[in-house]
Amino acid sequence: MNEAPIRVLVIDDSALVRQTVAQALTRQPGIEVTASAANPVLVGERMQKAWPDVILLDIAGPRIDGLAFLRRLMAERPTPVIICSSLAEAGNDTLLQALAAGAVSIIARPQFGLKDFLDSTVPDIVAAIRAAAKTRVRQPLRGAAGSLPPAMMARLVRNSADAILPAGAGATLKTVDKVIAMGTSTGGTQALETVLTRLPLTVAGIVIVQHMPEQFTAMFAERLNTLCAIEVREGRNNDRILPGRALIAPGGKHMLLKRHAGQYQIEVVDGPLVNRHRPSVDVLFRSVARFAGSNAIGVIMTGMGDDGARGLKEVHDAGGATIAQDAASCVVFGMPNEAIKLGAADRVLPLSQIAAALIEAHR
């Protein structure tokens, strides 16, 4: 029995984008474009008759208040939304707000040479649509939810990775300092906000890979830094890993853990795509397993695919503590599920319990 096609709604102020994308998608098996419009207001009635499985949304058109539409959609009927916008090419805080509001992914498009770009990017758009159709979108989580106090109160109280990892068995100098390594992808911006805003300044140093275009990681880190008790920023080469500090891998670069003179630092490097990603969670986790060993705490959260699963197994096998987010609280139970199937996770926890587990584990 054939599965029902993925119903896609295209909302874009550009007639060229609507026409090119719609024509390309109609040629794809298992995908049906139910409607396209310059403005969400124009398709409201058609959406009610045939609700889309995925919405491809331009958030920056002069006739589109895409952010307001996205927020209203997520509040009333959460639906997977992929942002396709020229704002993404140079980075824009509006796109971060869209991710925080519940968009599952972003496709950056240029302002010029649009037709050629769209023609060459069809495989990526199709892959994003198929992945988005499998997500379980919820109303955005709020950092204050759960049993721990919000950030303000907390202030008061083997693959291509081998080509990137340094050779050798790691530094010989010993340290008892803990390192928390976190990896996530689709849905991860909300998941990271939920976890990091609940951590106190005394928490162990944190290194993070979030699959995200390179223009956004610095802004994402800055946004989290305003919300969290801990310091959050984009990692720079040779940055030290310190308690109360979280370093996010720069988009387009791999980030690794290293140890020098008994101190943990990060190394930011170029390199090949690993598991189709740069930065890759596997690259980070494998370096953490090598240099932190039993002092590591690995966490894998919501995301499509399997990046990080094998690396988390290496952290586990090196004696580190490992946590996977559970299926019920994931937007996409891909990466955690693959790690669980490998036997890489000591504990499988809902998102709301991960922060408490990290506070307890590093003591």
Short mmCIF file of C-alpha atoms in Angstrom, two decimals:
data_model
loop_
_atom_site.label_atom_id
_atom_site.label_comp_id
_atom_site.label_asym_id
_atom_site.label_seq_id
_atom_site.Cartn_x
_atom_site.Cartn_y
_atom_site.Cartn_z
CA MET A 1 0.00 0.00 0.00
CA ASN A 2 1.46 3.37 -1.04
CA GLU A 3 1.93 6.04 1.59
CA ALA A 4 0.07 9.31 1.22
CA PRO A 5 2.18 12.03 -0.42
CA ILE A 6 3.75 14.78 1.66
CA ARG A 7 1.56 17.85 1.17
CA VAL A 8 3.63 21.01 0.82
CA LEU A 9 2.49 24.63 0.94
CA VAL A 10 4.84 27.23 -0.58
CA ILE A 11 4.53 30.80 0.70
CA ASP A 12 6.91 33.25 -0.91
CA ASP A 13 6.65 36.83 -2.08
CA SER A 14 8.68 35.97 -5.21
CA ALA A 15 6.66 34.54 -8.09
CA LEU A 16 9.89 33.08 -9.48
CA VAL A 17 10.53 31.15 -6.28
CA ARG A 18 6.97 29.88 -6.11
CA GLN A 19 6.99 28.74 -9.71
CA THR A 20 10.46 27.16 -9.68
CA VAL A 21 10.01 25.35 -6.38
CA ALA A 22 6.50 24.16 -7.16
CA GLN A 23 7.55 22.80 -10.56
CA ALA A 24 10.57 21.03 -9.06
CA LEU A 25 8.60 19.49 -6.20
CA THR A 26 5.78 18.19 -8.39
CA ARG A 27 8.36 16.05 -10.18
CA GLN A 28 9.41 14.40 -6.91
CA PRO A 29 7.78 11.09 -5.96
CA GLY A 30 5.81 11.24 -2.74
CA ILE A 31 5.53 15.05 -2.66
CA GLU A 32 2.47 17.09 -3.60
CA VAL A 33 2.31 20.89 -3.71
CA THR A 34 -1.15 21.68 -2.44
CA ALA A 35 -0.91 25.45 -2.89
CA SER A 36 1.46 28.35 -3.36
CA ALA A 37 0.89 31.99 -2.54
CA ALA A 38 2.61 35.31 -1.97
CA ASN A 39 0.98 35.70 1.43
CA PRO A 40 -0.39 33.27 4.03
CA VAL A 41 -3.66 35.23 4.10
CA LEU A 42 -4.31 34.16 0.52
CA VAL A 43 -4.23 30.44 1.33
CA GLY A 44 -6.04 30.38 4.67
CA GLU A 45 -9.19 28.76 3.33
CA ARG A 46 -7.30 26.22 1.23
CA MET A 47 -5.16 25.29 4.25
CA GLN A 48 -8.28 24.45 6.22
CA LYS A 49 -9.56 22.18 3.45
CA ALA A 50 -6.24 20.37 2.96
CA TRP A 51 -3.83 21.07 5.79
CA PRO A 52 -0.20 20.84 4.63
CA ASP A 53 2.31 18.43 6.13
CA VAL A 54 5.15 20.90 5.57
CA ILE A 55 5.21 24.65 4.88
CA LEU A 56 8.04 26.27 2.92
CA LEU A 57 7.99 29.88 4.11
CA ASP A 58 9.77 33.06 3.11
CA ILE A 59 9.92 35.18 6.22
CA ALA A 60 11.15 38.42 4.69
CA GLY A 61 8.86 39.40 1.81
CA PRO A 62 7.37 42.91 1.91
CA ARG A 63 3.85 41.45 1.88
CA ILE A 64 4.60 38.75 4.43
CA ASP A 65 4.84 39.09 8.18
CA GLY A 66 6.30 35.60 8.27
CA LEU A 67 7.35 35.67 11.90
CA ALA A 68 3.88 36.61 13.09
CA PHE A 69 2.36 33.91 10.89
CA LEU A 70 4.82 31.33 12.21
CA ARG A 71 4.12 32.18 15.84
CA ARG A 72 0.37 32.08 15.31
CA LEU A 73 0.66 28.77 13.47
CA MET A 74 2.70 27.17 16.26
CA ALA A 75 0.27 28.41 18.89
CA GLU A 76 -2.85 27.19 17.10
CA ARG A 77 -1.81 24.18 15.01
CA PRO A 78 1.91 23.30 15.14
CA THR A 79 3.11 22.31 11.65
CA PRO A 80 6.65 21.70 10.33
CA VAL A 81 7.95 24.91 8.73
CA ILE A 82 11.10 25.30 6.66
CA ILE A 83 12.32 28.86 6.28
CA CYS A 84 13.66 29.64 2.79
CA SER A 85 14.88 33.21 2.80
CA SER A 86 17.58 35.55 1.58
CA LEU A 87 17.88 36.78 5.17
CA ALA A 88 19.75 33.57 5.90
CA GLU A 89 22.55 34.36 3.48
CA ALA A 90 24.07 37.05 5.67
CA GLY A 91 22.62 35.95 9.00
CA ASN A 92 19.74 37.73 10.64
CA ASP A 93 18.24 37.81 14.09
CA THR A 94 14.80 37.31 12.57
CA LEU A 95 15.87 33.84 11.50
CA LEU A 96 16.95 33.01 15.05
CA GLN A 97 13.56 34.19 16.24
CA ALA A 98 11.99 31.89 13.66
CA LEU A 99 13.96 28.92 14.99
CA ALA A 100 12.97 29.85 18.53
CA ALA A 101 9.34 30.10 17.39
CA GLY A 102 9.43 26.53 16.11
CA ALA A 103 10.79 26.46 12.53
CA VAL A 104 12.52 23.13 11.96
CA SER A 105 15.23 24.26 9.52
CA ILE A 106 16.54 27.09 7.36
CA ILE A 107 17.57 27.18 3.72
CA ALA A 108 19.69 30.19 2.81
CA ARG A 109 19.06 31.57 -0.65
CA PRO A 110 20.94 34.35 -2.45
CA GLN A 111 19.46 37.64 -3.51
CA PHE A 112 20.88 37.24 -7.01
CA GLY A 113 21.17 34.26 -9.35
CA LEU A 114 18.02 32.89 -7.78
CA LYS A 115 16.88 30.63 -10.63
CA ASP A 116 20.22 28.81 -10.91
CA PHE A 117 20.42 28.51 -7.13
CA LEU A 118 16.96 27.01 -6.83
CA ASP A 119 17.60 24.56 -9.66
CA SER A 120 20.82 23.34 -8.02
CA THR A 121 19.35 23.24 -4.51
CA VAL A 122 16.31 21.09 -5.29
CA PRO A 123 17.87 17.94 -3.72
CA ASP A 124 18.54 19.85 -0.49
CA ILE A 125 15.02 21.27 -0.43
CA VAL A 126 13.51 17.83 -1.06
CA ALA A 127 15.65 16.28 1.69
CA ALA A 128 14.62 19.04 4.10
CA ILE A 129 10.94 18.50 3.27
CA ARG A 130 11.16 14.74 3.79
CA ALA A 131 12.95 15.26 7.10
CA ALA A 132 10.48 17.95 8.22
CA ALA A 133 7.52 15.69 7.44
CA LYS A 134 8.84 13.25 10.06
CA THR A 135 9.14 15.83 12.80
CA ARG A 136 6.77 16.19 15.68
CA VAL A 137 6.36 19.91 16.08
CA ARG A 138 5.11 21.27 19.37
CA GLN A 139 4.45 24.68 20.78
CA PRO A 140 7.85 26.21 21.62
CA LEU A 141 9.15 25.25 25.04
CA ARG A 142 9.75 27.96 27.61
CA GLY A 143 12.94 28.06 29.61
CA ALA A 144 11.07 28.62 32.87
CA ALA A 145 9.13 25.37 32.59
CA GLY A 146 10.00 22.45 34.82
CA SER A 147 11.19 21.98 38.36
CA LEU A 148 14.42 24.02 38.23
CA PRO A 149 14.47 27.80 38.66
CA PRO A 150 14.77 30.11 35.62
CA ALA A 151 18.09 31.67 34.64
CA MET A 152 17.70 34.82 36.72
CA MET A 153 17.13 32.80 39.87
CA ALA A 154 20.01 30.52 38.97
CA ARG A 155 22.30 33.54 38.95
CA LEU A 156 21.60 33.89 42.62
CA VAL A 157 22.09 30.46 43.87
CA ARG A 158 35.26 5.73 12.56
CA ASN A 159 34.84 7.60 9.34
CA SER A 160 36.06 11.00 8.15
CA ALA A 161 36.39 12.03 11.73
CA ASP A 162 39.73 10.17 11.81
CA ALA A 163 41.12 12.69 9.33
CA ILE A 164 40.27 15.53 11.70
CA LEU A 165 41.10 14.11 15.11
CA PRO A 166 44.76 14.47 16.12
CA ALA A 167 46.81 11.29 16.07
CA GLY A 168 47.85 9.61 19.27
CA ALA A 169 46.18 8.49 22.43
CA GLY A 170 45.65 11.84 24.08
CA ALA A 171 47.50 13.83 26.67
CA THR A 172 49.13 12.02 29.56
CA LEU A 173 48.62 14.74 32.16
CA LYS A 174 45.70 13.88 34.42
CA THR A 175 42.80 16.09 35.38
CA VAL A 176 39.63 15.49 37.36
CA ASP A 177 37.72 18.32 35.69
CA LYS A 178 34.48 17.26 34.07
CA VAL A 179 33.47 18.21 30.54
CA ILE A 180 29.90 18.15 29.23
CA ALA A 181 29.59 17.56 25.48
CA MET A 182 26.23 18.10 23.79
CA GLY A 183 25.12 17.36 20.23
CA THR A 184 21.84 18.18 18.53
CA SER A 185 20.24 19.12 15.22
CA THR A 186 16.60 19.62 14.18
CA GLY A 187 14.70 21.02 17.16
CA GLY A 188 17.97 21.60 18.97
CA THR A 189 17.75 25.36 19.30
CA GLN A 190 14.73 24.99 21.58
CA ALA A 191 16.18 21.95 23.35
CA LEU A 192 19.45 23.73 24.12
CA GLU A 193 17.60 26.77 25.43
CA THR A 194 15.55 24.54 27.71
CA VAL A 195 18.64 22.83 29.14
CA LEU A 196 21.13 25.69 29.29
CA THR A 197 18.77 28.18 30.94
CA ARG A 198 18.42 25.78 33.88
CA LEU A 199 22.14 25.36 34.59
CA PRO A 200 23.92 27.22 37.41
CA LEU A 201 27.29 28.96 37.16
CA THR A 202 28.89 26.05 38.99
CA VAL A 203 28.13 23.55 36.21
CA ALA A 204 31.06 21.91 34.43
CA GLY A 205 32.38 23.43 31.20
CA ILE A 206 30.25 22.63 28.16
CA VAL A 207 31.05 22.10 24.47
CA ILE A 208 28.21 22.00 21.96
CA VAL A 209 27.62 21.11 18.34
CA GLN A 210 24.32 22.33 16.93
CA HIS A 211 23.82 21.78 13.21
CA MET A 212 23.28 25.32 11.98
CA PRO A 213 24.41 27.52 9.07
CA GLU A 214 27.66 29.34 9.77
CA GLN A 215 26.03 32.77 9.76
CA PHE A 216 23.90 31.91 12.78
CA THR A 217 26.00 30.24 15.44
CA ALA A 218 27.45 33.46 16.84
CA MET A 219 24.02 35.11 17.02
CA PHE A 220 22.51 31.96 18.50
CA ALA A 221 25.18 31.92 21.20
CA GLU A 222 24.65 35.61 21.92
CA ARG A 223 20.92 35.05 22.30
CA LEU A 224 21.45 32.17 24.73
CA ASN A 225 23.97 34.24 26.65
CA THR A 226 21.29 36.82 27.40
CA LEU A 227 18.96 34.09 28.72
CA CYS A 228 21.33 31.93 30.75
CA ALA A 229 23.13 32.25 34.06
CA ILE A 230 26.17 30.62 32.46
CA GLU A 231 28.32 32.26 29.79
CA VAL A 232 27.43 31.08 26.29
CA ARG A 233 29.40 32.06 23.19
CA GLU A 234 30.68 30.79 19.89
CA GLY A 235 33.90 28.88 20.36
CA ARG A 236 37.25 30.27 19.20
CA ASN A 237 40.42 28.29 18.65
CA ASN A 238 42.27 27.59 21.92
CA ASP A 239 39.40 28.80 24.13
CA ARG A 240 39.60 27.23 27.57
CA ILE A 241 36.74 25.10 28.83
CA LEU A 242 35.76 26.45 32.23
CA PRO A 243 32.95 25.86 34.74
CA GLY A 244 29.95 28.01 33.92
CA ARG A 245 30.95 28.44 30.26
CA ALA A 246 29.37 26.85 27.18
CA LEU A 247 31.14 27.00 23.81
CA ILE A 248 29.15 26.42 20.62
CA ALA A 249 30.94 25.13 17.54
CA PRO A 250 31.09 27.74 14.76
CA GLY A 251 28.98 26.88 11.72
CA GLY A 252 31.11 25.56 8.86
CA LYS A 253 33.94 24.41 11.19
CA HIS A 254 34.61 21.31 13.25
CA MET A 255 35.24 21.74 16.97
CA LEU A 256 37.35 19.33 18.99
CA LEU A 257 38.41 18.95 22.58
CA LYS A 258 42.10 18.90 23.41
CA ARG A 259 44.12 18.99 26.60
CA HIS A 260 47.19 21.09 27.22
CA ALA A 261 49.13 21.23 30.47
CA GLY A 262 46.24 19.61 32.31
CA GLN A 263 43.68 22.10 30.99
CA TYR A 264 40.89 21.50 28.50
CA GLN A 265 40.75 23.68 25.42
CA ILE A 266 38.95 23.57 22.10
CA GLU A 267 40.40 23.40 18.62
CA VAL A 268 38.41 24.85 15.72
CA VAL A 269 39.43 23.38 12.37
CA ASP A 270 38.42 23.01 8.75
CA GLY A 271 37.91 19.54 7.39
CA PRO A 272 35.67 17.34 5.31
CA LEU A 273 31.97 16.89 5.99
CA VAL A 274 31.40 14.11 8.48
CA ASN A 275 27.98 12.45 8.38
CA ARG A 276 27.09 15.23 5.92
CA HIS A 277 27.81 17.87 8.56
CA ARG A 278 30.45 20.44 9.51
CA PRO A 279 30.48 20.84 12.46
CA SER A 280 29.87 17.20 13.25
CA VAL A 281 28.75 15.85 16.61
CA ASP A 282 30.77 12.68 16.03
CA VAL A 283 33.98 14.68 15.59
CA LEU A 284 33.40 16.50 18.89
CA PHE A 285 32.32 13.40 20.82
CA ARG A 286 35.24 11.30 19.60
CA SER A 287 37.73 13.95 20.71
CA VAL A 288 35.95 14.18 24.06
CA ALA A 289 36.19 10.41 24.49
CA ARG A 290 39.92 10.54 23.69
CA PHE A 291 40.93 13.46 25.87
CA ALA A 292 38.38 13.49 28.71
CA GLY A 293 37.58 9.77 29.01
CA SER A 294 35.77 8.99 32.23
CA ASN A 295 35.57 12.73 33.03
CA ALA A 296 33.20 13.26 30.12
CA ILE A 297 29.43 13.59 30.14
CA GLY A 298 27.94 13.15 26.67
CA VAL A 299 24.43 14.25 25.75
CA ILE A 300 22.72 13.62 22.42
CA MET A 301 19.41 15.32 21.74
CA THR A 302 16.80 15.81 19.05
CA GLY A 303 17.94 15.62 15.44
CA MET A 304 17.61 13.88 12.10
CA GLY A 305 20.09 11.20 11.05
CA ASP A 306 22.80 9.49 13.08
CA ASP A 307 25.52 12.10 13.62
CA GLY A 308 26.89 11.69 17.14
CA ALA A 309 25.65 8.15 17.77
CA ARG A 310 29.02 6.45 17.25
CA GLY A 311 30.84 9.25 19.03
CA LEU A 312 28.58 8.90 22.06
CA LYS A 313 29.36 5.16 22.07
CA GLU A 314 33.05 6.04 22.25
CA VAL A 315 32.39 8.35 25.22
CA HIS A 316 30.47 5.51 26.86
CA ASP A 317 33.22 2.98 26.17
CA ALA A 318 35.83 5.38 27.56
CA GLY A 319 33.98 5.41 30.89
CA GLY A 320 32.09 8.67 30.47
CA ALA A 321 28.47 9.17 31.48
CA THR A 322 26.05 9.36 28.57
CA ILE A 323 22.49 10.64 28.14
CA ALA A 324 20.07 10.46 25.22
CA GLN A 325 16.87 12.49 24.96
CA ASP A 326 13.75 10.32 24.92
CA ALA A 327 11.41 9.89 21.96
CA ALA A 328 8.44 11.66 23.51
CA SER A 329 10.26 14.98 24.00
CA CYS A 330 12.24 14.97 20.72
CA VAL A 331 11.18 16.93 17.67
CA VAL A 332 13.01 14.24 15.67
CA PHE A 333 14.01 11.02 17.42
CA GLY A 334 16.78 10.24 14.94
CA MET A 335 20.17 10.92 16.49
CA PRO A 336 19.19 9.80 20.02
CA ASN A 337 17.51 6.68 18.69
CA GLU A 338 20.60 5.65 16.73
CA ALA A 339 22.74 6.16 19.84
CA ILE A 340 20.34 4.10 21.95
CA LYS A 341 20.38 1.28 19.40
CA LEU A 342 24.19 1.19 19.63
CA GLY A 343 24.03 0.85 23.42
CA ALA A 344 25.69 4.27 23.77
CA ALA A 345 23.27 5.79 26.30
CA ASP A 346 23.49 5.08 30.02
CA ARG A 347 20.25 7.00 30.54
CA VAL A 348 17.33 7.98 28.32
CA LEU A 349 15.65 11.07 29.73
CA PRO A 350 12.92 13.55 28.78
CA LEU A 351 14.22 16.99 27.90
CA SER A 352 12.83 18.44 31.14
CA GLN A 353 15.15 16.21 33.22
CA ILE A 354 18.44 16.61 31.36
CA ALA A 355 19.60 19.78 33.15
CA ALA A 356 19.07 18.22 36.57
CA ALA A 357 20.96 15.11 35.45
CA LEU A 358 23.91 17.23 34.32
CA ILE A 359 24.02 19.13 37.60
CA GLU A 360 24.03 15.86 39.51
CA ALA A 361 26.48 14.03 37.25
CA HIS A 362 29.30 16.54 37.40
CA ARG A 363 29.47 16.70 41.17
#
